[in-house]
Short mmCIF file of C-alpha atoms and ligand atoms in Angstrom, two decimals:
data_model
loop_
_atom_site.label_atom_id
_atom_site.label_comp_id
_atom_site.label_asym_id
_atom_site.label_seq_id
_atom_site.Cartn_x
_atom_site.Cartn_y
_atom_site.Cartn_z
CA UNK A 1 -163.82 -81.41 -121.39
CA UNK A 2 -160.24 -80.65 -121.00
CA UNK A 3 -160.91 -77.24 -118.94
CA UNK A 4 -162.59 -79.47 -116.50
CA UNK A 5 -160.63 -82.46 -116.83
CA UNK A 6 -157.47 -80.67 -115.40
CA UNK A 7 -159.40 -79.12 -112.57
CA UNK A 8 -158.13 -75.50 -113.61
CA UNK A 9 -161.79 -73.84 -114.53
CA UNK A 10 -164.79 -74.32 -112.51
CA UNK A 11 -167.10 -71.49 -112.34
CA UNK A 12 -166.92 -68.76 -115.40
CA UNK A 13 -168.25 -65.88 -114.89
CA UNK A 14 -170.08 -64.11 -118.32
CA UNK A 15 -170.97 -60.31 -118.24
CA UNK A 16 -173.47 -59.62 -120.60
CA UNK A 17 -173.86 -63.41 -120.99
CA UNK A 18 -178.01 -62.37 -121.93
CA UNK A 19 -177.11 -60.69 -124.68
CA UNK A 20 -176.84 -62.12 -128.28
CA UNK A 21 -173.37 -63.34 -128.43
CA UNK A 22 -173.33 -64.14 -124.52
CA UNK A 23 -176.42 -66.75 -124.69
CA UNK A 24 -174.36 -68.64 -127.24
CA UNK A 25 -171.49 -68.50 -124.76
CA UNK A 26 -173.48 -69.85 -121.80
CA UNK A 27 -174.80 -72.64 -123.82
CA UNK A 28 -171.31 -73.95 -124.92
CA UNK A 29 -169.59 -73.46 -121.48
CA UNK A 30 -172.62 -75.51 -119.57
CA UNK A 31 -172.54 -77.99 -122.45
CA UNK A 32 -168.71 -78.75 -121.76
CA UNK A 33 -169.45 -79.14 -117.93
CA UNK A 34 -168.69 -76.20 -116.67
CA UNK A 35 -170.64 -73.44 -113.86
CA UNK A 36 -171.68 -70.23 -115.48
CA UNK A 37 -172.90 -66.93 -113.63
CA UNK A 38 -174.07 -64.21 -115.49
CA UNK A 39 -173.99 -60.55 -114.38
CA UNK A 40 -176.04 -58.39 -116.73
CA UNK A 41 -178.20 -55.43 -116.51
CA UNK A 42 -180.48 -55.73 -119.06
CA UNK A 43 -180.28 -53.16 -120.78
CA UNK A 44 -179.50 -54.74 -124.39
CA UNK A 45 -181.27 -58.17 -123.49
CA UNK A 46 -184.03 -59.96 -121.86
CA UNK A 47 -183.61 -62.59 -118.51
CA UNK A 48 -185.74 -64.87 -121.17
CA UNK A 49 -182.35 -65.77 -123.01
CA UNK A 50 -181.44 -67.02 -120.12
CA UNK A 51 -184.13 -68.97 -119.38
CA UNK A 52 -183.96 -70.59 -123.16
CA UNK A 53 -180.11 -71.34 -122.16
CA UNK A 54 -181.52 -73.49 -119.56
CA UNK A 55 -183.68 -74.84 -121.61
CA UNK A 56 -181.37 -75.98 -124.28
CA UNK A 57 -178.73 -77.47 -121.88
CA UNK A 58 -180.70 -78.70 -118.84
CA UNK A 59 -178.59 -76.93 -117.01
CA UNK A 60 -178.67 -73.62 -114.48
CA UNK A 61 -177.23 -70.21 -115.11
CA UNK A 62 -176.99 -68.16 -111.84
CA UNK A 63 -178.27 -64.61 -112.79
CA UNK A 64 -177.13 -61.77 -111.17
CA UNK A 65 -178.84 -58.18 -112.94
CA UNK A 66 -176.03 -55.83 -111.87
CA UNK A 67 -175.07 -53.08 -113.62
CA UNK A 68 -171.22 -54.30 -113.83
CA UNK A 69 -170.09 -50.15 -112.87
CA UNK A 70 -171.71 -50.64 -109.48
CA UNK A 71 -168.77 -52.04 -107.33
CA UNK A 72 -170.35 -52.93 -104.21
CA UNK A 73 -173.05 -55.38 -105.96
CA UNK A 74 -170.37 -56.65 -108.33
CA UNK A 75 -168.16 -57.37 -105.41
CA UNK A 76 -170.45 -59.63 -103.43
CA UNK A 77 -170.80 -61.65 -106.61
CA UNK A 78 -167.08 -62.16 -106.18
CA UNK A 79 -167.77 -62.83 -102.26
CA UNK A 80 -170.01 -65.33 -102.80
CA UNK A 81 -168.49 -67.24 -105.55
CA UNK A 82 -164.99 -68.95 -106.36
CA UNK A 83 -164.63 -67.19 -110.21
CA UNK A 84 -162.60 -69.39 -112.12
CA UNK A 85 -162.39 -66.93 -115.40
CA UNK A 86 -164.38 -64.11 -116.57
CA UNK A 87 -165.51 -63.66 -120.67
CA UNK A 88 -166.08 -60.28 -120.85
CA UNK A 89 -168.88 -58.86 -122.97
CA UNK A 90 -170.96 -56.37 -121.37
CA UNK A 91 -170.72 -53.29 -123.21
CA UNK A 92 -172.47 -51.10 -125.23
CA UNK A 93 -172.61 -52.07 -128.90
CA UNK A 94 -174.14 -49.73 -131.17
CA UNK A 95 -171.59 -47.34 -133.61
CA UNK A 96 -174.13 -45.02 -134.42
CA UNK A 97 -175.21 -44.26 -130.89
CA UNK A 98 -171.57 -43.70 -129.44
CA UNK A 99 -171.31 -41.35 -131.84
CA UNK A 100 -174.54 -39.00 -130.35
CA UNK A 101 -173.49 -40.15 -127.14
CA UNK A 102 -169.46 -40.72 -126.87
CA UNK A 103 -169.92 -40.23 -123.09
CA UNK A 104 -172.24 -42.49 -122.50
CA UNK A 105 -169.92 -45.38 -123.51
CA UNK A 106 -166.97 -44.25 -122.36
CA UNK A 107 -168.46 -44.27 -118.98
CA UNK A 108 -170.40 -47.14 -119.80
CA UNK A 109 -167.68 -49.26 -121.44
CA UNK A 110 -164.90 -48.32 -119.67
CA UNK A 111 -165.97 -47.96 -115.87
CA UNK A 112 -167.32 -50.90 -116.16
CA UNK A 113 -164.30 -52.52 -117.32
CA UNK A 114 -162.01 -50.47 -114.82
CA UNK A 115 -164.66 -52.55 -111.84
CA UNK A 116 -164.11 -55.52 -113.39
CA UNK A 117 -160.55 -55.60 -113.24
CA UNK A 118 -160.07 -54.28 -109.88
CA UNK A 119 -162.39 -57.35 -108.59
CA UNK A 120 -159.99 -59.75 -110.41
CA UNK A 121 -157.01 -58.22 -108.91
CA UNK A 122 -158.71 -58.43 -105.32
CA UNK A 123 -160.26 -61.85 -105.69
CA UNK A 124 -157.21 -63.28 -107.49
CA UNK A 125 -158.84 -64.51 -110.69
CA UNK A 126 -156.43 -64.81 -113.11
CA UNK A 127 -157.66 -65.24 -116.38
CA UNK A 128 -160.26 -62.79 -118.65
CA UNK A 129 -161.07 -63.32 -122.24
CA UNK A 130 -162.25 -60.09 -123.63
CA UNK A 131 -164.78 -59.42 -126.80
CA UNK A 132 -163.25 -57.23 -129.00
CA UNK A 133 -163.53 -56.35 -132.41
CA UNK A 134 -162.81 -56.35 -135.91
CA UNK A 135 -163.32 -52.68 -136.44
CA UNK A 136 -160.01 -52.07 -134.38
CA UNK A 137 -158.62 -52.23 -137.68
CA UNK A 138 -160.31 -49.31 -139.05
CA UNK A 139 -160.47 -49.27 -142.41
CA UNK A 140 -157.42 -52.10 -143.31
CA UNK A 141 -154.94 -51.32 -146.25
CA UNK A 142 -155.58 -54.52 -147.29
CA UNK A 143 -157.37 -58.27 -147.01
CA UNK A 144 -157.17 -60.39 -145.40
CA UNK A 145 -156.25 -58.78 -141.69
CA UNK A 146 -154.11 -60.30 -139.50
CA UNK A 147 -153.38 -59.37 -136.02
CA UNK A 148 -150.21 -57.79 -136.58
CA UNK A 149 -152.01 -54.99 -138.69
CA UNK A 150 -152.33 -51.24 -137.49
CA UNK A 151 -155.02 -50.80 -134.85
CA UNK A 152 -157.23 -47.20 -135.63
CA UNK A 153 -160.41 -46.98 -134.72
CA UNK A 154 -162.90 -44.69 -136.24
CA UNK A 155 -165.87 -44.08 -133.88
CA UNK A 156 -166.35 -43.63 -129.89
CA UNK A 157 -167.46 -47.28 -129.43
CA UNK A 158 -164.00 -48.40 -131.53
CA UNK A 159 -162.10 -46.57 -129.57
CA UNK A 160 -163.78 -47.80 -126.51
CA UNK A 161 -162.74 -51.59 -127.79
CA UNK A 162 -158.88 -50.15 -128.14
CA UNK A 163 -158.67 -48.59 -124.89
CA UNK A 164 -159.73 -51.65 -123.08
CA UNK A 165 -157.43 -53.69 -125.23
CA UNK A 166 -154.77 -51.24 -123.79
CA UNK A 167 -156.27 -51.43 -120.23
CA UNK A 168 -155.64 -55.25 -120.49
CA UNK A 169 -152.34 -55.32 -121.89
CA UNK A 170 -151.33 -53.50 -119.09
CA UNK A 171 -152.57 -54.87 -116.44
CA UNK A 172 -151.37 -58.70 -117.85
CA UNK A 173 -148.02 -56.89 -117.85
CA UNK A 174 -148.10 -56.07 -114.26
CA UNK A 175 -149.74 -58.74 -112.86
CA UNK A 176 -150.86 -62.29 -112.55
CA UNK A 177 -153.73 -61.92 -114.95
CA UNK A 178 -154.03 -63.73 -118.08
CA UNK A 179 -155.54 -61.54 -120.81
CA UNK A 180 -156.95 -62.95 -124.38
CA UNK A 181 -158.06 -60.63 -126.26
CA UNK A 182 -160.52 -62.19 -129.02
CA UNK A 183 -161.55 -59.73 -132.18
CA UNK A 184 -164.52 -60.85 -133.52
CA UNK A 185 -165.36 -60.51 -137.13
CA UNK A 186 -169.35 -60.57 -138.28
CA UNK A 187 -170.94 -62.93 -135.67
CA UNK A 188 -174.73 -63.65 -137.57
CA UNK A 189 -177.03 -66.82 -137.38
CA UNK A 190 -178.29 -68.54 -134.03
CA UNK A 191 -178.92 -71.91 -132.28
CA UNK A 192 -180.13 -74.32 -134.07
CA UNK A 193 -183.05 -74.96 -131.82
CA UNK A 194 -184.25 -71.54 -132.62
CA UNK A 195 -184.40 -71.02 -129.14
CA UNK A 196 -182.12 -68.01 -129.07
CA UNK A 197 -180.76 -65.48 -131.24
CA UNK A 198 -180.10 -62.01 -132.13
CA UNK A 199 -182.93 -59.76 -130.51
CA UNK A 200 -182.02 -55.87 -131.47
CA UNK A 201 -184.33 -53.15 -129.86
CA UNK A 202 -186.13 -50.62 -132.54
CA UNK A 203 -184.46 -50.76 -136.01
CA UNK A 204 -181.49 -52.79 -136.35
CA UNK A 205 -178.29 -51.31 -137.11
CA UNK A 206 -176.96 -53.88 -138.88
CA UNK A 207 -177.18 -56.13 -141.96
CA UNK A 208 -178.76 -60.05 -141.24
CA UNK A 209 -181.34 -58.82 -138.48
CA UNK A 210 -182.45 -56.20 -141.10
CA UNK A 211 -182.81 -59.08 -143.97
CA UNK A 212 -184.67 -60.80 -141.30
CA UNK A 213 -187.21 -58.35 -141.11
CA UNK A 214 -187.50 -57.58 -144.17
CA UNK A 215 -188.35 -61.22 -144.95
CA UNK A 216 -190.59 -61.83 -142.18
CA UNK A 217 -192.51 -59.10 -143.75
CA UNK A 218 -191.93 -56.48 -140.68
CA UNK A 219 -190.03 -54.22 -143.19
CA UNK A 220 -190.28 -52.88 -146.78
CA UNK A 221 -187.01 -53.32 -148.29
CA UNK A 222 -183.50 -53.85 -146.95
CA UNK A 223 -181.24 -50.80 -147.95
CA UNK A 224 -177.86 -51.71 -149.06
CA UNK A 225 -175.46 -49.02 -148.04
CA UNK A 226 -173.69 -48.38 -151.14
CA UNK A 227 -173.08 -49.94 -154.76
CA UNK A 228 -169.96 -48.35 -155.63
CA UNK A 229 -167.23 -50.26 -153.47
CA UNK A 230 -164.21 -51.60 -155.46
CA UNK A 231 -165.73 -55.22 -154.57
CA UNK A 232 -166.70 -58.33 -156.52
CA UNK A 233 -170.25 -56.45 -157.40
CA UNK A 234 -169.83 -53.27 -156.00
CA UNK A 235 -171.53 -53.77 -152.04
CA UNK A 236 -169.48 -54.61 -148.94
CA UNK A 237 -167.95 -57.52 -148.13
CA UNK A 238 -167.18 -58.51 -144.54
CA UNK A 239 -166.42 -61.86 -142.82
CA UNK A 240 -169.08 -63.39 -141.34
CA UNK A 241 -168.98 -65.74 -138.40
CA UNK A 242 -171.59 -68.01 -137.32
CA UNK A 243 -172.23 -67.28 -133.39
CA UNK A 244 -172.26 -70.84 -132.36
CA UNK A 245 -168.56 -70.92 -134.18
CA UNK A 246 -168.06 -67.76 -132.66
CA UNK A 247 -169.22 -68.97 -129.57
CA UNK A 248 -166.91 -71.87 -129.17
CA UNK A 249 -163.79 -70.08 -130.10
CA UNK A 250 -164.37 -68.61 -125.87
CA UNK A 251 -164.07 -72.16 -124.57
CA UNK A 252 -161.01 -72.74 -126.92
CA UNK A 253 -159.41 -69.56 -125.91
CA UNK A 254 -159.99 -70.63 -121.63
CA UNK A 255 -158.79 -73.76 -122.62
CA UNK A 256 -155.38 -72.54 -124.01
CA UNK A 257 -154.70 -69.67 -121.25
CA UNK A 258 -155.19 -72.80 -118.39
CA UNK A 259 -153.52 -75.69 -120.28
CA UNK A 260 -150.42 -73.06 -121.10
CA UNK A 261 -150.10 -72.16 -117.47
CA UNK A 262 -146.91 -69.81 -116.71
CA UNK A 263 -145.82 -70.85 -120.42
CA UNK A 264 -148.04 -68.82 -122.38
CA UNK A 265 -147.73 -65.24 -122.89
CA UNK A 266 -149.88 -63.13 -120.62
CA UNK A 267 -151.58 -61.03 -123.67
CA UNK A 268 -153.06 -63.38 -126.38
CA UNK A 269 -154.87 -61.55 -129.31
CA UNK A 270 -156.66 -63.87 -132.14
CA UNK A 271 -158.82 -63.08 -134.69
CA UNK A 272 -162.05 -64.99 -134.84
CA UNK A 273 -163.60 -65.07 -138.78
CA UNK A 274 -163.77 -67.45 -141.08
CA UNK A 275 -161.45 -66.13 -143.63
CA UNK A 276 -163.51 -65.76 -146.32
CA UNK A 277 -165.62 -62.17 -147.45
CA UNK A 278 -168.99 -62.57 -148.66
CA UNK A 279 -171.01 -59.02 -150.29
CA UNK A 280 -174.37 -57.41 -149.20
CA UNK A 281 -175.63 -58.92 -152.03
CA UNK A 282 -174.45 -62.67 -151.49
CA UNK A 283 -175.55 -62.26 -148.18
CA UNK A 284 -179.51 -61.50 -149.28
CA UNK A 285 -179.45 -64.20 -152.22
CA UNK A 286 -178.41 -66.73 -149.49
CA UNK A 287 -181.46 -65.89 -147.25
CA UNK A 288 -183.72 -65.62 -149.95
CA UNK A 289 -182.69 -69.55 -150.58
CA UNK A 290 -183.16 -70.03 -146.47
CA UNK A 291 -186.49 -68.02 -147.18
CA UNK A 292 -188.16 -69.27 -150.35
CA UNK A 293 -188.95 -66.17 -151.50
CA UNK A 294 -187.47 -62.48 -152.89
CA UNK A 295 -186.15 -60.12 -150.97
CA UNK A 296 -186.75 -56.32 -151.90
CA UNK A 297 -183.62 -54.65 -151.49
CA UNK A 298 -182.42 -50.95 -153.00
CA UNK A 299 -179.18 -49.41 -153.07
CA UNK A 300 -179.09 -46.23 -151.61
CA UNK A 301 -175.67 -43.87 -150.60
CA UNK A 302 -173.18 -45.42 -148.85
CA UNK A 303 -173.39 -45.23 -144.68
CA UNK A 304 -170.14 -42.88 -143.43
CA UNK A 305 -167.40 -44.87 -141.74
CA UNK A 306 -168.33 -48.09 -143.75
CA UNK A 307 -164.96 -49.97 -145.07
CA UNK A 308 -165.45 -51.74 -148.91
CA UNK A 309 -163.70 -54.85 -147.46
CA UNK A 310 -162.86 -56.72 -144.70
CA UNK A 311 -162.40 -60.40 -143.30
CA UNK A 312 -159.79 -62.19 -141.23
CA UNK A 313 -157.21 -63.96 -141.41
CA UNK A 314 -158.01 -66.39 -138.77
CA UNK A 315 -154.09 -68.87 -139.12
CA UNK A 316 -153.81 -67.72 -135.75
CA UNK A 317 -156.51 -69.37 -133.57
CA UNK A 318 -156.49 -72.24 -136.03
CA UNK A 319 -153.00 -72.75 -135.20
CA UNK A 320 -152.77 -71.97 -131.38
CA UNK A 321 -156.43 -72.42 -130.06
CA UNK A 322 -157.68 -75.80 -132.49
CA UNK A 323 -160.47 -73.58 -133.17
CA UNK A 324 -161.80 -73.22 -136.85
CA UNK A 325 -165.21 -71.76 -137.89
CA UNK A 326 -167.17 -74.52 -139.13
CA UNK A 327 -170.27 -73.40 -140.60
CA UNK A 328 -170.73 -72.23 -144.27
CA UNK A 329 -172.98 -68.80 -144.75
CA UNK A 330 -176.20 -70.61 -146.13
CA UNK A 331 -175.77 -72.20 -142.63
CA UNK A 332 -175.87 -69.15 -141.15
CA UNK A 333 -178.57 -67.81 -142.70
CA UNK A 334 -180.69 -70.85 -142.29
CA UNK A 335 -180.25 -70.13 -138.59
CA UNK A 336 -180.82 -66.58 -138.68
CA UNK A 337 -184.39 -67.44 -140.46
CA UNK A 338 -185.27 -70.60 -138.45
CA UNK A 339 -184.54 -68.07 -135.27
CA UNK A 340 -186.84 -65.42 -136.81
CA UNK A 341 -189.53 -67.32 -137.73
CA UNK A 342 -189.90 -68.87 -134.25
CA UNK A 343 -189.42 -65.15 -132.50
CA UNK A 344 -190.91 -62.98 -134.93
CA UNK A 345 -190.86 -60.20 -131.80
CA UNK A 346 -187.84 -61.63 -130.00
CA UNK A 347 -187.79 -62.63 -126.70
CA UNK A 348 -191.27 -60.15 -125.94
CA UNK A 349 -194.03 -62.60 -125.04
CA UNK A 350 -197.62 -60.87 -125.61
P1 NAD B 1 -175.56 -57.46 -126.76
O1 NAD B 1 -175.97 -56.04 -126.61
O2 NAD B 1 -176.58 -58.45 -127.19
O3 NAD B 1 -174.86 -57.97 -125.42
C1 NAD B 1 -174.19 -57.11 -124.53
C2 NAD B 1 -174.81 -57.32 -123.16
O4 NAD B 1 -174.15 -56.47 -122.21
C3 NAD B 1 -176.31 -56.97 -123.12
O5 NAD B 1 -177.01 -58.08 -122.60
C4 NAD B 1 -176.38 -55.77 -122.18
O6 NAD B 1 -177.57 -55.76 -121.43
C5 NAD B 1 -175.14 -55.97 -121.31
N1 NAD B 1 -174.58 -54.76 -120.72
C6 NAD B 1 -174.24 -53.60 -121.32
N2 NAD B 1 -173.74 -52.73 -120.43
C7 NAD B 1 -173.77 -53.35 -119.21
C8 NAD B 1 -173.41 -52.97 -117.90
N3 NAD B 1 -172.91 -51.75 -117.62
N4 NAD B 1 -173.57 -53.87 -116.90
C9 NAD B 1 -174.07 -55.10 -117.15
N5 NAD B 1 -174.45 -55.51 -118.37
C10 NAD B 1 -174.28 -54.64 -119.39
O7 NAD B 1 -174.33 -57.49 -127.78
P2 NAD B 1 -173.58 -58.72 -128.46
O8 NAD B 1 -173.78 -58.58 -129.91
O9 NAD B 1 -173.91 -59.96 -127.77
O10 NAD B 1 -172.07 -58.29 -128.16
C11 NAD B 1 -171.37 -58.77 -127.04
C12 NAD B 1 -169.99 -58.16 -127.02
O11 NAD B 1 -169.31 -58.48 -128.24
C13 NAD B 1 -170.00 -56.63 -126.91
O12 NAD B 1 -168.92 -56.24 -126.09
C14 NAD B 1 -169.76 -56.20 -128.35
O13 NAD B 1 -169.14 -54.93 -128.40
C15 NAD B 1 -168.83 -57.29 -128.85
N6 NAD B 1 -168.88 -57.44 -130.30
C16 NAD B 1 -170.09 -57.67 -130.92
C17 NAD B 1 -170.14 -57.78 -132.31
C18 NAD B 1 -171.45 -58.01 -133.03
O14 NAD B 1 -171.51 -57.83 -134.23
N7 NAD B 1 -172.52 -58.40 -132.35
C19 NAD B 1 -168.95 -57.68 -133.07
C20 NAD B 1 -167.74 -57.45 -132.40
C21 NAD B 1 -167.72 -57.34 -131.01
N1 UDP B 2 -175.38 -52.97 -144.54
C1 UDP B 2 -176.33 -52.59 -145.47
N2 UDP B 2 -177.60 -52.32 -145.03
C2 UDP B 2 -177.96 -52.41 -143.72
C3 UDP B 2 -176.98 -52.78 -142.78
C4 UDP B 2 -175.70 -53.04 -143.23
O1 UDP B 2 -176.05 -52.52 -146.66
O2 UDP B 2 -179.13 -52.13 -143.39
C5 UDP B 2 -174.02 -53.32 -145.00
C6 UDP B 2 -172.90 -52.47 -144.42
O3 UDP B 2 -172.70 -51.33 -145.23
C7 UDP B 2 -171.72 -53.46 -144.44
C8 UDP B 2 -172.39 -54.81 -144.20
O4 UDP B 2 -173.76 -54.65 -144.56
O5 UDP B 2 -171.14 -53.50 -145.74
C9 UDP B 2 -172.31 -55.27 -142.74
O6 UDP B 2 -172.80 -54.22 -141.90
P1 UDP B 2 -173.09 -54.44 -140.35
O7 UDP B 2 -173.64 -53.15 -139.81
O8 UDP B 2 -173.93 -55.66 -140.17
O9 UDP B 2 -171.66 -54.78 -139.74
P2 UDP B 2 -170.30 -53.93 -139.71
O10 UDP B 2 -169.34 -54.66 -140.58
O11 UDP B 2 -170.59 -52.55 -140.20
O12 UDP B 2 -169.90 -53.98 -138.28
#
């Protein structure tokens, strides 16, 4: 592994590395050689990811459950350990919630950021790859989106995504720290051991857990938000990302802020998506092929602050970072099912 190879990256440090998108993470940074520690409070995921991680590499994740906005327990993490880099993902997720409780993630989202940075600037780590997001972008003029387009977000937790984007600009502007900033498009699908994968709490909030569900039998009918979009059948198309792809687009993006040393610019931004759209509908006759069997589904109104389209244009971090999603959606959904089927309640053991 080149990261390695070069003696540059060591130890990485994940926060939120349990959750859905950070397991994934863990697994490709151990599988390229490298030490991971995880701080993560739980509150979205279960230590059990963790322990799968292990599992699937044969290799140890040091676990720390910190809530990241507590300084004092953060900072003895950074006492105790030589942090190489830090992927950034702890943070509160959900669009629906931030709008009932816009506080909540400010404080939440931000703070936490705001601790993380100042430990950086103490400890003199100098590089941070943070997840943001495709809905940035609001609701794009047009498709594919490329980085350059207007950013506008339309909900607390968007704006929570912009204002750390600006919090990192900043401070890679006034300091040593090396900032990429990675907007992910629709990251669905798991491991292919089944091992991990996406675990939501209560109902999920979005589309390929809900399929999931629905074809496991745990729910009625999926409920496609609106049949009226100026699409290819009239539901939403978005760009959807398998995790794993997703996943190793991090250890591309540490590998290019090291290798470039004091050449590259301090403030990367890529888009990570596969380029292409699929619709609500594609995305249910897929898994009914992964499945074997129908999947009820009904249109109902559309959900407020949905876009009709959108998917990346990803040129960028095929050009700069080598990285290129590899995995076609029936891929993805094969995963998704394989996952549920083995952890038809998650990660919950009873
Ligand atoms: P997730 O909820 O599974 O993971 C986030 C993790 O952060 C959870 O394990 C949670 O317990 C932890 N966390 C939250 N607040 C914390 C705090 N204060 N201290 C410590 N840990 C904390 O979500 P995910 O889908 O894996 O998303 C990871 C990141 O990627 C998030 O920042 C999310 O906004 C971003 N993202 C996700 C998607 C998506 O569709 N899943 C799309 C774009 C961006
Ligand atoms: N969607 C849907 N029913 C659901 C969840 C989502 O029809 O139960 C649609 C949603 O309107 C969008 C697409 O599926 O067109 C992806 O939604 P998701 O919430 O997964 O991701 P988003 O792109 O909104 O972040």
């Amino acid at each position: 592994m080149r990261i390695l190879g070069r003696g540059r990256i060591k130890t990485v440090l994940v926060t939120g590395g349990a959750g859905y998108i950070g397991s994934h993470i863990c697994v490709e940074l151990l599988d390229a050689g490298l030490e991971v520690l995880v701080i993560d409070n739980l509150s979205n995921s279960s230590q059990e990811a963790l322990n799968r991680v292990e599992k699937i590499t044969g290799k140890t994740v040091l676990f720390y459950q910190i809530n990241l906005q507590d300084k004092a327990r953060v900072k003895t993490v950074f006492e105790t350990h030589t942090i190489d880099a830090v992927i950034h993902l702890a943070g509160l997720k959900s669009v629906g919630d931030s709008c009932r409780l816009p506080l909540e993630y400010y404080q939440n989202n931000i703070s936490s950021t705001l601790v993380l940075l100042e430990m950086l600037e103490q400890f003199s780590v100098r590089n941070i790859v943070f997840s943001s997001s495709a809905t940035v972008y609001g609701d794009p003029a047009t498709v594919p989106v490329t980085e350059q387009f207007p950013l506008r977000a339309t909900n607390p937790y968007g704006r929570t995504k912009l204002m750390i984007e600006e919090i990192l600009r900043d401070v890679a502007n006034a300091s040593h720290i090396k900032v990429v900033l990675l907007r992910y498009f629709n990251p669905i699908g798991a491991h292919e051991s089944g091992l991990i994968g996406e675990a939501p709490n209560g109902t999920p909030n979005n589309l390929l857990p809900y399929i999931s569900q629905v074809a496991m039998g745990q729910r009625d009918k999926v409920l496609i938000f609106g049949g009226d979009y100026p699409t290819i059948d009239g539901t939403g198309v978005r760009d959807y990302i398998h995790v794993v792809d997703l996943a190793k687009g991090h250890t591309k993006a540490l590998q290019e802020i090291v290798g470039n040393g004091s050449k590259g610019e301090s403030c990367q931004v890529y888009n990570l998506g596969t380029g292409h759209g699929h619709s609500v509908i594609e995305v249910i006759k897929a898994f009914e092929q992964a499945c074997g069997h129908k999947i009820i589904y009904e249109i109902v109104d559309r959900r407020s602050g949905d876009v009709a389209e959108c998917y990346a244009n990803p040129a960028l971090a095929n050009e700069k970072l080598n990285w290129r999603a590899e995995k076609e959606l029936s891929e993805m959904v094969m995963d998704a099912w394989h996952w549920q089927t083995q952890n038809p309640k998650g990660y919950k053991i009873d």
